[in-house]
Amino acid sequence: MEIIVEKIEIPENCNIIFGMSHFIKTIEDLYEILVNSVPDIKFGLAFNEASGPCLVRKEGTDTELMEIAVENQRRIGAGHTFLIILRNAFPINVLPAIKNCREVANIYCATANPVQVIVAKSEQGKGVLGIIDGNSPKGIELDTDITARKDFLRKIGYKR
C-alpha cells in the first residue's frame, strides 16, 4: 500500500466542498441542490464513480470550474468522492442541503483554505484517509482577537 498526498487546486475567490457519496444519482442531486440554494451560483462538480465504467462524472454552471473539479478528482482518484468548487456562494449557503442529500455519506471539508487529501493506494484502487485543511494553530485567541472575530462576522452580514 502507498500513501499519497494530493493538493486540491482551488481557484482564487472560490471555496470547495469535498465529500463522499455512494451512488451515481449523486451528481444530479447535488446539481439540483446547488442551483436551488443560491441564485446565480457558479460551480463545478465532479464525482468519481467506483464501479461499472468508473468515470469521473461532471456537472455545473461554470465550464472552467467544472474542468478544475474534474482534474482534481482525476488526480485524487478515490472512488465515490465528490468535489464541488463554488464561486458567488459559500459552503455555509449550501452545506445543510448537501448533508441532507440521501446519497452523501461524509463531508471531509468545506473551505477556501489550501487542502491536501491523504490518499491510500492499493491494488484495488484509491481511498481517502483524511484531509489537511489549512494550517496548524499558531496561538490562542486573545481578547483583541475575539473582538476582531466578532467584528468580522458582523461586517460580512453573518451576525447582527
Short mmCIF file of C-alpha atoms in Angstrom, two decimals:
data_model
loop_
_atom_site.label_atom_id
_atom_site.label_comp_id
_atom_site.label_asym_id
_atom_site.label_seq_id
_atom_site.Cartn_x
_atom_site.Cartn_y
_atom_site.Cartn_z
CA MET A 1 0.00 0.00 0.00
CA GLU A 2 1.18 3.50 -0.83
CA ILE A 3 0.23 6.77 0.90
CA ILE A 4 -0.09 9.81 -1.39
CA VAL A 5 -0.71 13.47 -0.58
CA GLU A 6 -2.76 15.26 -3.26
CA LYS A 7 -3.28 19.02 -3.19
CA ILE A 8 -6.70 20.28 -4.25
CA GLU A 9 -6.22 23.16 -6.68
CA ILE A 10 -8.64 25.91 -5.64
CA PRO A 11 -9.12 28.91 -7.94
CA GLU A 12 -8.86 32.39 -6.46
CA ASN A 13 -12.04 33.63 -4.72
CA CYS A 14 -13.50 30.12 -4.60
CA ASN A 15 -14.48 27.67 -1.88
CA ILE A 16 -14.69 23.90 -2.06
CA ILE A 17 -16.72 21.10 -0.56
CA PHE A 18 -15.08 17.68 -0.66
CA GLY A 19 -17.05 14.63 0.36
CA MET A 20 -18.06 11.01 -0.17
CA SER A 21 -21.24 9.61 -1.60
CA HIS A 22 -22.41 6.18 -2.72
CA PHE A 23 -24.49 6.34 -5.89
CA ILE A 24 -24.36 7.69 -9.46
CA LYS A 25 -27.54 9.69 -8.72
CA THR A 26 -25.37 11.98 -6.55
CA ILE A 27 -24.17 14.07 -9.48
CA GLU A 28 -27.68 15.14 -10.47
CA ASP A 29 -28.98 15.55 -6.92
CA LEU A 30 -26.06 17.77 -5.89
CA TYR A 31 -26.52 19.86 -9.04
CA GLU A 32 -30.19 20.44 -8.15
CA ILE A 33 -29.35 21.25 -4.52
CA LEU A 34 -26.78 23.84 -5.57
CA VAL A 35 -28.83 25.65 -8.22
CA ASN A 36 -31.86 25.74 -5.91
CA SER A 37 -29.91 27.07 -2.92
CA VAL A 38 -28.25 30.24 -4.26
CA PRO A 39 -29.43 32.37 -7.20
CA ASP A 40 -26.77 32.73 -9.93
CA ILE A 41 -24.42 30.29 -8.19
CA LYS A 42 -21.31 29.39 -10.18
CA PHE A 43 -19.87 25.95 -9.55
CA GLY A 44 -18.16 22.90 -10.94
CA LEU A 45 -18.90 19.44 -9.56
CA ALA A 46 -17.05 16.18 -10.19
CA PHE A 47 -17.92 12.73 -8.82
CA ASN A 48 -15.65 9.68 -9.04
CA GLU A 49 -17.67 6.62 -9.89
CA ALA A 50 -16.44 3.49 -8.04
CA SER A 51 -17.96 0.67 -10.11
CA GLY A 52 -19.05 -0.08 -13.67
CA PRO A 53 -17.21 2.19 -16.11
CA CYS A 54 -15.58 4.13 -13.19
CA LEU A 55 -15.89 7.52 -14.86
CA VAL A 56 -15.38 10.99 -13.44
CA ARG A 57 -18.92 12.37 -13.72
CA LYS A 58 -19.32 16.16 -14.04
CA GLU A 59 -21.94 18.88 -13.73
CA GLY A 60 -22.02 22.58 -13.06
CA THR A 61 -22.89 26.06 -14.17
CA ASP A 62 -19.32 27.20 -14.97
CA THR A 63 -17.20 25.34 -17.53
CA GLU A 64 -13.87 26.45 -16.04
CA LEU A 65 -14.84 25.32 -12.53
CA MET A 66 -16.12 22.00 -13.90
CA GLU A 67 -12.79 21.37 -15.65
CA ILE A 68 -10.82 22.20 -12.48
CA ALA A 69 -13.06 19.92 -10.38
CA VAL A 70 -12.58 17.07 -12.89
CA GLU A 71 -8.79 17.48 -12.97
CA ASN A 72 -8.61 17.48 -9.15
CA GLN A 73 -10.78 14.37 -8.94
CA ARG A 74 -8.72 12.56 -11.60
CA ARG A 75 -5.58 13.17 -9.53
CA ILE A 76 -7.21 12.21 -6.21
CA GLY A 77 -8.72 9.13 -7.85
CA ALA A 78 -10.69 7.91 -4.82
CA GLY A 79 -13.95 6.17 -5.66
CA HIS A 80 -17.27 7.68 -4.62
CA THR A 81 -15.74 11.05 -3.70
CA PHE A 82 -17.10 14.33 -4.97
CA LEU A 83 -15.64 17.81 -5.24
CA ILE A 84 -17.65 21.00 -5.57
CA ILE A 85 -15.87 24.24 -6.42
CA LEU A 86 -18.02 27.28 -5.58
CA ARG A 87 -17.93 30.87 -6.83
CA ASN A 88 -20.56 33.50 -5.86
CA ALA A 89 -21.55 31.34 -2.90
CA PHE A 90 -20.09 29.95 0.30
CA PRO A 91 -20.30 26.47 1.83
CA ILE A 92 -22.46 27.86 4.65
CA ASN A 93 -25.12 28.64 2.00
CA VAL A 94 -25.37 25.06 0.71
CA LEU A 95 -23.87 22.69 3.27
CA PRO A 96 -27.06 21.84 5.21
CA ALA A 97 -28.82 20.80 1.99
CA ILE A 98 -25.80 18.80 0.82
CA LYS A 99 -25.59 16.99 4.17
CA ASN A 100 -29.29 16.09 3.80
CA CYS A 101 -28.76 14.58 0.35
CA ARG A 102 -29.65 10.88 0.67
CA GLU A 103 -26.52 9.73 -1.15
CA VAL A 104 -23.97 11.83 0.77
CA ALA A 105 -22.14 9.70 3.33
CA ASN A 106 -19.48 12.16 4.55
CA ILE A 107 -18.19 15.69 4.17
CA TYR A 108 -14.41 15.85 4.56
CA CYS A 109 -14.14 19.63 4.34
CA ALA A 110 -15.82 22.86 3.27
CA THR A 111 -13.24 25.62 2.94
CA ALA A 112 -11.30 28.19 0.95
CA ASN A 113 -8.07 27.17 2.70
CA PRO A 114 -5.34 25.17 1.00
CA VAL A 115 -6.32 21.48 1.19
CA GLN A 116 -4.29 18.31 0.97
CA VAL A 117 -6.04 14.94 0.63
CA ILE A 118 -4.28 11.98 2.23
CA VAL A 119 -4.90 9.05 -0.13
CA ALA A 120 -4.14 5.35 0.28
CA LYS A 121 -3.44 3.47 -2.95
CA SER A 122 -3.81 -0.32 -3.08
CA GLU A 123 -4.11 -2.90 -5.86
CA GLN A 124 -7.90 -2.29 -5.83
CA GLY A 125 -7.83 1.48 -6.10
CA LYS A 126 -7.58 4.64 -4.00
CA GLY A 127 -9.35 5.76 -0.83
CA VAL A 128 -9.32 8.90 1.30
CA LEU A 129 -7.70 8.53 4.72
CA GLY A 130 -8.32 12.17 5.64
CA ILE A 131 -7.61 15.75 4.72
CA ILE A 132 -5.40 18.60 5.88
CA ASP A 133 -7.45 21.82 5.84
CA GLY A 134 -5.35 24.98 6.12
CA ASN A 135 -2.57 25.40 8.65
CA SER A 136 -1.95 24.39 12.27
CA PRO A 137 -2.84 26.87 15.06
CA LYS A 138 -0.16 29.43 15.87
CA GLY A 139 -1.50 30.64 19.22
CA ILE A 140 -4.51 31.10 21.47
CA GLU A 141 -7.21 33.71 20.88
CA LEU A 142 -6.74 36.91 22.91
CA ASP A 143 -9.39 39.50 23.78
CA THR A 144 -8.36 41.59 20.75
CA ASP A 145 -8.76 38.51 18.53
CA ILE A 146 -12.25 37.89 19.95
CA THR A 147 -13.26 41.46 19.15
CA ALA A 148 -11.81 41.18 15.62
CA ARG A 149 -13.68 37.87 15.03
CA LYS A 150 -16.99 39.33 16.19
CA ASP A 151 -16.49 42.49 14.12
CA PHE A 152 -15.66 40.44 11.02
CA LEU A 153 -18.81 38.29 11.30
CA ARG A 154 -20.95 41.41 11.56
CA LYS A 155 -19.12 43.14 8.72
CA ILE A 156 -19.88 40.28 6.31
CA GLY A 157 -23.50 40.04 7.48
CA TYR A 158 -23.47 36.68 9.28
CA LYS A 159 -24.19 38.19 12.70
CA ARG A 160 -26.16 41.24 13.77
#
